């Protein structure tokens, strides 16, 4: 046992140079999904990130539906120059567990979208698109991953050298305490634990924005009111989508103020001071009879293992919502 005090948060911001505020180039790998959809809007609307591509994983819905939903959101945000590519249809092991209980049959229930003709599906597989962007970029790129990590595991298996071209991976995944899909397993990690494990041990710097921090961003009635007050078509669509998700959260977890998970990972990249992190040892449970897919996070140093990731612990909720509203307004 090496001690019971959680590591100091202050030591964790040195990876992020707060002086240089050129937009951070990112690729968003996601599975829209209502909160992934909001992550796309935040990434397009906030000038501190430069969204180079959206790739989709199979997760909240099938790969065809998550890709269509990503195209819908890019079309809605008028991000016509952002390529959208689809990835693997299944996790590395086992069948796909879709999240239709939360996100509905389309994966984005609650709004009737037009055909996103302005944003065609990119002809390349997600992995090939990411590999090409990493190869062509003079600087390392940040990957924000808000779905199961299948595509990133595939990328690193096919192109192990790409790990040197990734600045960091910031994911929404896991939890320091309890899960949401199994008692100890969060959805994104549970869907493809082997992928999450491979990504974690790849050596790429990892940051986990888990349920413990995303639950600090509940979509309250007040938040919904603020979204509507932005007064644009996009804000109206966003409010309708989030109303739908609130109703499913209410039914499943008795939690009508549904947490806005995925945009928290974008927030960590666009302003690291919004999401406080600590360094900690993280492992993915691959075998547990009741705990497969759990993130085992040693916040108190009881295992004596070396920290291998940053783990988000606190969200500046007030500033997070201000940033989110500003990005929505900027989309017009
Ligand atoms: C995660 O699961 C998905 O349903 C959400 O989009 C989010 O990425 C939360 O556990
Ligand atoms: Ca997601």
XYZ file of C-alpha atoms and ligand atoms in Angstrom:
343
model
C 0.000 0.000 0.000
C 1.495 3.331 -1.011
C -0.872 5.751 0.710
C -4.494 6.764 0.770
C -4.366 10.353 -0.355
C -5.609 11.089 -3.871
C -2.867 12.647 -6.013
C -2.864 16.427 -6.319
C -4.843 17.760 -9.255
C -2.422 20.608 -9.880
C 0.278 18.330 -11.263
C -1.885 17.270 -14.172
C -2.094 20.310 -16.397
C 1.518 20.379 -17.558
C 0.646 18.443 -20.757
C -1.523 21.360 -21.748
C 0.223 24.520 -22.708
C -2.260 27.174 -21.647
C -0.198 29.888 -23.332
C -0.516 28.673 -26.898
C -4.139 28.865 -27.852
C -4.032 27.917 -31.498
C -7.091 25.708 -32.067
C -6.310 22.140 -31.068
C -6.747 19.815 -34.064
C -8.972 16.888 -33.138
C -10.624 13.856 -34.644
C -13.879 12.892 -32.939
C -14.620 9.162 -32.930
C -18.178 8.769 -31.675
C -21.433 6.803 -31.816
C -24.244 9.367 -32.080
C -26.249 9.076 -29.855
C -27.730 12.254 -28.371
C -24.771 13.327 -26.258
C -22.329 12.500 -29.078
C -24.507 14.749 -31.244
C -24.042 17.571 -28.717
C -20.296 16.859 -28.697
C -20.249 17.395 -32.471
C -22.047 20.728 -32.066
C -19.626 21.834 -29.343
C -16.606 20.824 -31.434
C -17.884 22.726 -34.479
C -19.086 25.762 -32.533
C -16.089 26.397 -30.274
C -13.105 28.009 -32.025
C -10.577 26.438 -29.637
C -10.802 23.103 -31.405
C -10.309 22.390 -35.089
C -12.481 19.409 -35.988
C -10.602 17.524 -38.725
C -12.983 14.532 -39.027
C -15.824 12.677 -37.399
C -15.570 8.904 -37.425
C -18.166 6.587 -36.009
C -18.168 3.361 -34.079
C -20.930 0.856 -33.588
C -22.382 1.543 -30.163
C -25.515 3.426 -29.293
C -26.817 2.129 -32.601
C -25.532 0.086 -35.551
C -22.658 1.458 -37.590
C -24.997 2.502 -40.446
C -27.131 4.519 -38.034
C -24.289 6.173 -36.101
C -22.664 7.205 -39.404
C -25.951 8.614 -40.680
C -26.449 10.482 -37.407
C -22.953 11.977 -37.547
C -23.699 13.196 -41.090
C -27.008 14.633 -39.864
C -25.293 16.590 -37.102
C -22.509 17.892 -39.356
C -25.133 18.974 -41.873
C -27.158 20.662 -39.117
C -24.036 22.512 -37.918
C -23.130 23.385 -41.538
C -19.804 21.611 -41.092
C -19.847 20.599 -44.733
C -16.067 20.288 -44.998
C -15.678 17.845 -42.099
C -15.319 14.292 -43.462
C -17.511 11.653 -41.825
C -16.457 8.002 -42.056
C -17.857 4.789 -40.611
C -15.800 2.224 -38.726
C -16.159 -1.370 -37.608
C -19.673 -2.827 -37.350
C -18.910 -4.914 -34.238
C -16.727 -4.900 -31.134
C -13.453 -6.874 -31.221
C -15.148 -9.675 -29.283
C -18.774 -10.684 -29.063
C -21.983 -9.143 -30.323
C -22.834 -5.436 -30.320
C -24.925 -4.168 -27.413
C -26.797 -1.165 -28.822
C -28.072 1.631 -26.587
C -31.563 1.843 -28.055
C -33.102 1.961 -24.581
C -31.544 5.421 -24.181
C -31.170 6.689 -27.753
C -34.119 5.059 -29.515
C -34.491 3.127 -32.756
C -32.643 5.699 -34.884
C -29.991 6.407 -32.249
C -31.110 10.015 -32.399
C -34.825 9.855 -31.661
C -36.656 13.078 -30.891
C -36.187 14.954 -34.179
C -37.148 14.166 -37.747
C -33.967 14.963 -39.703
C -33.830 15.666 -43.438
C -31.472 13.612 -45.614
C -27.968 15.075 -44.982
C -27.067 15.309 -48.678
C -24.471 18.068 -48.100
C -22.389 15.669 -45.983
C -21.878 12.429 -47.916
C -20.386 9.418 -46.196
C -16.619 9.354 -46.805
C -15.610 6.396 -48.949
C -12.765 5.359 -46.621
C -13.110 3.203 -43.526
C -12.802 5.258 -40.326
C -9.423 3.680 -39.562
C -8.033 4.585 -42.994
C -9.321 8.138 -42.705
C -7.752 8.590 -39.250
C -4.485 7.016 -40.397
C -4.357 9.313 -43.441
C -5.010 12.419 -41.358
C -2.367 11.446 -38.801
C 0.134 10.728 -41.562
C -0.500 14.002 -43.380
C -0.523 16.208 -40.289
C 2.732 18.027 -39.462
C 1.722 18.002 -35.784
C 0.315 15.229 -33.582
C -3.489 15.153 -33.441
C -5.767 14.686 -30.446
C -8.356 11.914 -30.612
C -11.577 12.460 -28.702
C -13.394 9.155 -28.335
C -16.975 9.202 -27.092
C -18.123 5.733 -28.051
C -16.715 2.198 -27.792
C -12.999 2.268 -28.647
C -13.090 -0.358 -31.413
C -11.859 1.930 -34.197
C -8.913 3.218 -32.189
C -7.884 -0.298 -31.182
C -8.100 -1.274 -34.866
C -5.995 1.724 -35.883
C -3.282 0.931 -33.345
C -3.239 -2.748 -34.324
C -2.933 -1.997 -38.028
C -0.595 0.993 -37.673
C 1.275 0.714 -34.354
C 3.567 3.584 -35.366
C 0.580 5.931 -35.389
C 0.767 6.102 -31.608
C 3.597 8.600 -32.014
C 1.361 10.850 -34.121
C -1.430 10.994 -31.536
C -0.926 13.773 -29.017
C -3.403 12.245 -26.598
C -6.687 10.386 -26.443
C -9.418 11.992 -24.378
C -12.311 9.615 -23.958
C -15.705 9.559 -22.372
C -15.597 6.195 -20.713
C -15.561 4.387 -17.420
C -16.195 5.671 -13.931
C -14.228 5.968 -10.716
C -17.072 4.325 -8.830
C -20.221 2.700 -10.226
C -21.259 2.018 -13.809
C -24.468 2.647 -15.733
C -24.950 -0.459 -17.874
C -23.754 -3.058 -15.398
C -23.458 -2.069 -11.756
C -19.703 -1.454 -12.194
C -19.431 -1.028 -15.968
C -19.982 2.086 -18.031
C -21.528 1.617 -21.490
C -18.643 2.670 -23.800
C -16.129 0.450 -22.068
C -18.540 -2.455 -21.573
C -19.413 -2.626 -25.278
C -15.793 -3.339 -26.200
C -13.578 -3.928 -23.149
C -10.818 -5.576 -25.218
C -10.582 -2.470 -27.415
C -10.462 -0.175 -24.378
C -7.699 -2.352 -22.899
C -5.627 -2.318 -26.105
C -5.925 1.458 -26.353
C -4.990 1.901 -22.694
C -1.832 -0.210 -22.959
C -0.762 1.324 -26.296
C 1.349 3.991 -24.639
C -0.697 6.907 -26.008
C -1.429 9.435 -23.209
C -5.008 8.770 -22.049
C -7.560 10.878 -20.238
C -10.782 9.312 -18.960
C -13.844 11.504 -18.526
C -16.001 8.976 -16.728
C -19.478 8.979 -15.254
C -18.212 10.468 -11.982
C -17.437 13.702 -13.850
C -20.076 13.647 -16.606
C -22.804 13.371 -13.970
C -21.683 16.855 -12.944
C -23.316 18.088 -16.191
C -27.003 17.312 -15.670
C -29.388 18.696 -18.286
C -31.793 20.362 -15.887
C -34.972 22.225 -16.866
C -32.957 25.398 -16.462
C -30.292 24.145 -18.875
C -32.973 23.165 -21.399
C -34.442 26.648 -21.036
C -31.050 28.217 -21.728
C -30.625 26.051 -24.830
C -34.021 27.131 -26.136
C -33.222 30.759 -25.304
C -30.344 30.633 -27.789
C -33.253 30.965 -30.192
C -31.894 29.231 -33.295
C -33.008 26.233 -35.320
C -30.023 24.286 -33.976
C -30.936 25.108 -30.389
C -34.510 23.973 -31.024
C -33.297 20.652 -32.448
C -30.861 20.239 -29.531
C -33.575 20.867 -26.952
C -35.890 18.354 -28.643
C -33.155 15.714 -28.716
C -32.261 16.288 -25.084
C -35.936 16.214 -24.062
C -36.180 12.772 -25.647
C -33.096 11.549 -23.796
C -34.369 12.986 -20.511
C -37.497 10.900 -20.923
C -35.509 7.669 -21.401
C -33.193 8.484 -18.491
C -36.240 9.142 -16.376
C -37.731 5.761 -17.325
C -34.534 3.752 -16.871
C -32.747 5.452 -13.985
C -35.373 7.783 -12.530
C -33.043 10.579 -13.597
C -34.848 13.169 -15.735
C -31.890 15.583 -15.549
C -29.847 13.320 -17.832
C -26.087 13.969 -17.712
C -24.539 15.316 -20.914
C -21.628 12.863 -20.992
C -19.771 13.219 -24.273
C -19.304 17.003 -24.554
C -17.297 16.851 -21.313
C -14.477 15.137 -23.253
C -14.516 17.949 -25.839
C -14.545 20.486 -22.997
C -11.402 18.936 -21.523
C -9.599 19.549 -24.836
C -10.840 23.036 -25.589
C -10.128 24.320 -22.074
C -8.382 21.827 -19.755
C -9.205 24.012 -16.741
C -12.881 23.086 -17.180
C -12.215 19.462 -16.257
C -9.882 18.773 -13.355
C -7.926 15.523 -13.593
C -5.611 13.430 -11.447
C -3.077 10.836 -12.485
C -4.046 7.327 -11.435
C -3.522 3.662 -12.262
C -6.366 2.458 -14.502
C -7.137 -1.102 -15.607
C -9.989 -2.500 -17.653
C -11.655 -5.601 -16.213
C -11.847 -8.169 -19.023
C -12.837 -11.295 -17.152
C -14.911 -10.477 -14.053
C -18.005 -12.613 -13.673
C -20.051 -9.571 -12.701
C -17.647 -6.769 -13.549
C -16.553 -7.219 -17.182
C -15.972 -3.781 -18.681
C -15.395 -2.066 -15.349
C -12.659 0.558 -15.139
C -10.673 -0.216 -12.009
C -9.235 3.148 -10.976
C -6.944 3.366 -7.986
C -7.511 6.950 -6.844
C -5.935 6.370 -3.439
C -2.742 4.562 -4.440
C -3.700 1.425 -2.548
C -2.401 -0.976 -5.208
C 1.056 0.513 -5.506
C 0.734 0.477 -9.292
C 2.153 3.280 -11.401
C -0.348 5.851 -12.702
C -0.972 5.245 -16.405
C -3.711 7.766 -17.242
C -5.356 11.009 -16.315
C -8.747 10.579 -14.701
C -11.228 13.436 -14.605
C -12.608 14.155 -11.161
C -14.275 17.564 -11.265
C -16.156 19.628 -13.824
C -16.555 23.373 -13.561
C -20.251 22.967 -14.272
C -21.159 26.629 -14.486
C -18.410 27.466 -16.972
C -19.102 24.248 -18.903
C -22.670 25.314 -19.605
C -21.552 28.839 -20.491
C -19.105 27.374 -23.022
C -21.763 25.051 -24.406
C -24.338 27.852 -24.844
C -21.743 30.092 -26.492
C -20.827 27.362 -28.975
C -24.501 26.748 -29.789
C -25.046 30.461 -30.368
C -21.942 30.653 -32.578
C -23.396 28.000 -34.879
C -26.163 30.467 -35.806
C -21.912 6.830 -22.818
O -22.781 5.831 -23.354
C -23.505 6.318 -24.435
O -24.824 5.934 -24.388
C -23.349 7.816 -24.410
O -23.346 8.324 -25.730
C -22.035 8.042 -23.707
O -20.965 8.080 -24.626
C -22.298 7.073 -21.379
O -22.147 5.900 -20.636
Ca -21.333 8.186 -26.991
